[in-house]
PDB file of C-alpha atoms in Angstrom:
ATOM      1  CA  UNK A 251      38.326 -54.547 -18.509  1.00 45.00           C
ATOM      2  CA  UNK A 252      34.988 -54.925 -17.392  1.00 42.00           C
ATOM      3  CA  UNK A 253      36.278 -56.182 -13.747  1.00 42.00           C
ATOM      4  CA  UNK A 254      38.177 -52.799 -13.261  1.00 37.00           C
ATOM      5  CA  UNK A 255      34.916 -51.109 -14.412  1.00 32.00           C
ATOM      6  CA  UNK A 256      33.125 -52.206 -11.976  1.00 34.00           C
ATOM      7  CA  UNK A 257      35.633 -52.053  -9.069  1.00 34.00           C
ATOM      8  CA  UNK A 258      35.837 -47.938 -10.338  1.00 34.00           C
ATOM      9  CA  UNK A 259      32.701 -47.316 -10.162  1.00 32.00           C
ATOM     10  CA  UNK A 260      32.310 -49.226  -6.863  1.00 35.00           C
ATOM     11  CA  UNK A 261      35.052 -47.154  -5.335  1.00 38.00           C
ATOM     12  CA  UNK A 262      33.378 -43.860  -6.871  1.00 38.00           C
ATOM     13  CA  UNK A 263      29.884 -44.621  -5.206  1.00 36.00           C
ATOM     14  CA  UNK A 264      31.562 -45.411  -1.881  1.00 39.00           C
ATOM     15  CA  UNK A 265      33.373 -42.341  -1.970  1.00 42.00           C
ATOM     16  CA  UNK A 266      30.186 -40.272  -2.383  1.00 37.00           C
ATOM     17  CA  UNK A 267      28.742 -41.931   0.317  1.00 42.00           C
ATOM     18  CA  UNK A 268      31.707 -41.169   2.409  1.00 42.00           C
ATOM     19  CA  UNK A 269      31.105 -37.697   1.745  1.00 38.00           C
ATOM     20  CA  UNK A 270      27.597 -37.313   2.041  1.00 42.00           C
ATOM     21  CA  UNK A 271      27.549 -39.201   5.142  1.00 45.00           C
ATOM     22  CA  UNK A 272      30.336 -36.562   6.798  1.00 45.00           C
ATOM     23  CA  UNK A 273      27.904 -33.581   6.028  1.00 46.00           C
ATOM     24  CA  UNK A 274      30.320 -32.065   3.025  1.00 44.00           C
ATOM     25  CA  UNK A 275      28.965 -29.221   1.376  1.00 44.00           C
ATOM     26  CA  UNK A 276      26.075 -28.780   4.350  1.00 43.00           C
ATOM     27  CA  UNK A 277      26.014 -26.154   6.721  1.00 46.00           C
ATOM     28  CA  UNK A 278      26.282 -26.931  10.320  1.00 48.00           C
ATOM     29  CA  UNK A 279      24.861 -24.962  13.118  1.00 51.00           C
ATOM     30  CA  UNK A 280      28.435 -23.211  13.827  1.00 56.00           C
ATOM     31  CA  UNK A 281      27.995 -21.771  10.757  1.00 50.00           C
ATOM     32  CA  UNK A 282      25.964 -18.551  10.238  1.00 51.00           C
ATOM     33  CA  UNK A 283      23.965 -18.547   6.924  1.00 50.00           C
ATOM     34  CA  UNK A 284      24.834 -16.096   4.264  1.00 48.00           C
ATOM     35  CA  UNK A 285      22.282 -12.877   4.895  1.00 41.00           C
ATOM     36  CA  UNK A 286      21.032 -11.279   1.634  1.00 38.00           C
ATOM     37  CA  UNK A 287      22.097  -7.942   0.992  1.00 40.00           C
ATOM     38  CA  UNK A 288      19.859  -5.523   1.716  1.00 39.00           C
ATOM     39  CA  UNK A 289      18.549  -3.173  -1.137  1.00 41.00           C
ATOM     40  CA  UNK A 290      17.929   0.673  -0.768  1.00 50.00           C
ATOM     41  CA  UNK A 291      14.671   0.057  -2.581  1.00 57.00           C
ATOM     42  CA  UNK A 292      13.005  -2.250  -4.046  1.00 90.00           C
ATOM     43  CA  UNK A 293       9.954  -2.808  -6.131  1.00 94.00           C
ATOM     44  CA  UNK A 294       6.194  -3.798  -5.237  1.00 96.00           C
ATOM     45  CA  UNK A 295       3.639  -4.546  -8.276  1.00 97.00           C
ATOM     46  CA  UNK A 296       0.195  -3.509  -8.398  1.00 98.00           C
ATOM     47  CA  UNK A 297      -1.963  -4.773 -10.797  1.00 98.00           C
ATOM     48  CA  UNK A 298      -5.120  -2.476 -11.507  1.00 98.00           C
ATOM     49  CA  UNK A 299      -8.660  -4.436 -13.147  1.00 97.00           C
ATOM     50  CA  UNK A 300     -11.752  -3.475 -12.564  1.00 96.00           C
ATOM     51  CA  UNK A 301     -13.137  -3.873  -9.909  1.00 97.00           C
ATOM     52  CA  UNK A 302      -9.736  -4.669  -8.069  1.00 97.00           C
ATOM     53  CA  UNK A 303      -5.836  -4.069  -7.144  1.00 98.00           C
ATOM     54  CA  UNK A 304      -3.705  -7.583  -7.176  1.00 98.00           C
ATOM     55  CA  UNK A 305      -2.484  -7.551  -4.221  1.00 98.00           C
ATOM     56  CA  UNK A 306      -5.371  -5.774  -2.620  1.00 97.00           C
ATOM     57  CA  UNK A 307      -2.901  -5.746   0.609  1.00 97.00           C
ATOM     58  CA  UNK A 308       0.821  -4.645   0.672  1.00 96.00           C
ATOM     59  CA  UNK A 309       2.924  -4.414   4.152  1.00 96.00           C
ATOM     60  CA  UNK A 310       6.368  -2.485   3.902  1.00 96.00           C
ATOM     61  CA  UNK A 311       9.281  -1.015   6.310  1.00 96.00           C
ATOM     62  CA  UNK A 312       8.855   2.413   7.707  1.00 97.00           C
ATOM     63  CA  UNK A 313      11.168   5.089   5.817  1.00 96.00           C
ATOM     64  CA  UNK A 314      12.186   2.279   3.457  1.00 94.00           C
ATOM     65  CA  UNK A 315      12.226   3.749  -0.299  1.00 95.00           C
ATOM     66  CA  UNK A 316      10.103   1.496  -2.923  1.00 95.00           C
ATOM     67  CA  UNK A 317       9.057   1.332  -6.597  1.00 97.00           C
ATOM     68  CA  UNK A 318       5.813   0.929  -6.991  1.00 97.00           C
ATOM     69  CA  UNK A 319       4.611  -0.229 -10.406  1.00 98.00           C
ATOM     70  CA  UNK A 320       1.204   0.333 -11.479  1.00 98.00           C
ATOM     71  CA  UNK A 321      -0.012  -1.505 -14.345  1.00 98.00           C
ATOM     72  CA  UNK A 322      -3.992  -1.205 -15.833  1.00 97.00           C
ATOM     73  CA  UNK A 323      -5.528  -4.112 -17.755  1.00 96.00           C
ATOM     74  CA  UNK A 324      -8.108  -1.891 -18.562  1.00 93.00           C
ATOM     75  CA  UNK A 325      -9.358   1.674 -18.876  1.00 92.00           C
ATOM     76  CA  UNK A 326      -7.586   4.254 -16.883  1.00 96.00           C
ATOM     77  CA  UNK A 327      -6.952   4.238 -12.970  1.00 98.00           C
ATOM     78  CA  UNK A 328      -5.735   6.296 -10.149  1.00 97.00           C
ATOM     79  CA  UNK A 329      -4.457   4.935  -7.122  1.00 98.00           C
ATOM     80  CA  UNK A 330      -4.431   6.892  -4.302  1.00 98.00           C
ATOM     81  CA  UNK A 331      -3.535   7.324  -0.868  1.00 98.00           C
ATOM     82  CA  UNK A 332      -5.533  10.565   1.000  1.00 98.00           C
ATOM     83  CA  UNK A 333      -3.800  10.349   4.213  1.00 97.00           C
ATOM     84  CA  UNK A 334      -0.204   9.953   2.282  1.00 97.00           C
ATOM     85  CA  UNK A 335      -1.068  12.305  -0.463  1.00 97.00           C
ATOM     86  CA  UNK A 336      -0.052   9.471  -3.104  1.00 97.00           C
ATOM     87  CA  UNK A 337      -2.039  10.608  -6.316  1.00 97.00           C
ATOM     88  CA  UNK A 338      -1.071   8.165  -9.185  1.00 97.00           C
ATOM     89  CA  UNK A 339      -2.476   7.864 -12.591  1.00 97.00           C
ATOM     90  CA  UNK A 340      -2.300   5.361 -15.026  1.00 98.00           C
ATOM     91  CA  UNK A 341      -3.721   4.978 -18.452  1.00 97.00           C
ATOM     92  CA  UNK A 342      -5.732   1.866 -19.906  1.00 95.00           C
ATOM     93  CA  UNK A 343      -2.890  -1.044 -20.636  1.00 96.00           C
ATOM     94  CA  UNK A 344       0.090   1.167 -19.520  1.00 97.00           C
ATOM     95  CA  UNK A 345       2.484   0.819 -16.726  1.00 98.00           C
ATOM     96  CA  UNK A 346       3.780   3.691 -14.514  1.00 98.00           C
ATOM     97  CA  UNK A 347       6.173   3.296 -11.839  1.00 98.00           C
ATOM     98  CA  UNK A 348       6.898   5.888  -8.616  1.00 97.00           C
ATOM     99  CA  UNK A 349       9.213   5.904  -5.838  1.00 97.00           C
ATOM    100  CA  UNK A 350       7.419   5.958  -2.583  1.00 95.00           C
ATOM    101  CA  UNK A 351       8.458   6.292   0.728  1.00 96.00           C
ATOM    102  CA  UNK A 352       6.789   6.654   3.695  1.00 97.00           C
ATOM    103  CA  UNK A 353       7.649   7.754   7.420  1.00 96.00           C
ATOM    104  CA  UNK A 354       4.860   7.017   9.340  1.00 96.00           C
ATOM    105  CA  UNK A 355       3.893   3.257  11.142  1.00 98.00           C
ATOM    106  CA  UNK A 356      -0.133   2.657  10.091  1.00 98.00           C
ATOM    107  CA  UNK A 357      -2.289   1.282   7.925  1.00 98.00           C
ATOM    108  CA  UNK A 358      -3.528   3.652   5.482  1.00 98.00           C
ATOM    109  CA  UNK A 359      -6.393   2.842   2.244  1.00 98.00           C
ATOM    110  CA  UNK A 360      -5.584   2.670  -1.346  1.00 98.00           C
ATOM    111  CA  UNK A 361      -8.447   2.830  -4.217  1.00 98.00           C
ATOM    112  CA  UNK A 362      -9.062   3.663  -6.984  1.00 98.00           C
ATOM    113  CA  UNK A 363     -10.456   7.317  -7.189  1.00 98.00           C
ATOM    114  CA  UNK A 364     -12.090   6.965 -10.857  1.00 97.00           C
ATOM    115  CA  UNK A 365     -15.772   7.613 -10.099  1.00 97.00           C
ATOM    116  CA  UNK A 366     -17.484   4.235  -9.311  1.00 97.00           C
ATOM    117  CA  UNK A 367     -14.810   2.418  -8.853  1.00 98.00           C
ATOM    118  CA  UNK A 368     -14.095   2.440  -4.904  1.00 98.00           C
ATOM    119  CA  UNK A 369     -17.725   2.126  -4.421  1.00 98.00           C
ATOM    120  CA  UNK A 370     -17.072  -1.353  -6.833  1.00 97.00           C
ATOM    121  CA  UNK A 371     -14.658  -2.424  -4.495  1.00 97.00           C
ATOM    122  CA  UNK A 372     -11.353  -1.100  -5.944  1.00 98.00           C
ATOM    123  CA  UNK A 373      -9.167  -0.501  -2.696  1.00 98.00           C
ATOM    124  CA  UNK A 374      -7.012  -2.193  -0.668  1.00 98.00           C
ATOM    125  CA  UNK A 375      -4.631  -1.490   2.682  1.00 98.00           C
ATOM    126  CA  UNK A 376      -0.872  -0.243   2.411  1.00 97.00           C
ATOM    127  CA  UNK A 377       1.046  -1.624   5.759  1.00 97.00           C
ATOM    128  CA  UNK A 378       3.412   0.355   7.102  1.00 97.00           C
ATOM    129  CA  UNK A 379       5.525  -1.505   9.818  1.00 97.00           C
ATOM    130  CA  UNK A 380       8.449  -0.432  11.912  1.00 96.00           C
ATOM    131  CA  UNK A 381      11.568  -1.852  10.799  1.00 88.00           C
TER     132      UNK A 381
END
């Protein structure tokens, strides 16, 4: 029994080989890869700590709709965008979330519009990139 074991097991691996070596299961070059579907929005985290947004930088499509959630580790924030008139407020150890969408190509200046804490350092660039 332990002869036909071995010849089984022999076949098996030579079989795998067989198949591995023909390029089973791989994609060749004839063969477009599968393209994700493409969501009508999608969402972007910000995390707000003093003296700082994580990511301080964020790039997105033109006229693209997004979810932007806003979470504070600490005391109260408001991120805000002037030239967008974005205005969002969020309280210490909360998370709020907005959909945002915007139509114009640029790069525009978030911070943090609690007294101090731009002058800190609390701002960062929104991207906006022609899709």
């Amino acid at each position: 029994m332990t002869g036909n074991f071995h010849i089984l097991l022999l076949a098996s691996l030579t079989g795998l080989a067989a198949l591995a070596a023909s390029g089973c299961g791989t994609p060749d070059a004839s063969t477009p890869a599968p393209t994700p579907p493409v969501a009508e929005s999608h969402e972007i985290g910000i995390t707000a700590a003093y003296p700082e947004f994580e990511p301080s930088s964020i790039t997105i499509t033109r006229g693209q709709a997004f979810q932007l959630s806003l979470s504070s580790m600490d005391p109260s924030h408001i991120f805000r965008i002037d030239e967008l008139g974005i205005d969002i407020v969020v309280g210490g150890g909360e998370t709020v979330t907005r959909e945002i969408k915007v139509d114009r190509v640029g790069t525009f200046t978030f911070f943090c519009a609690v007294p101090g804490h731009r002058e800190a350092g609390m701002e960062g660039t929104l991207n906006v990139v022609e899709g």
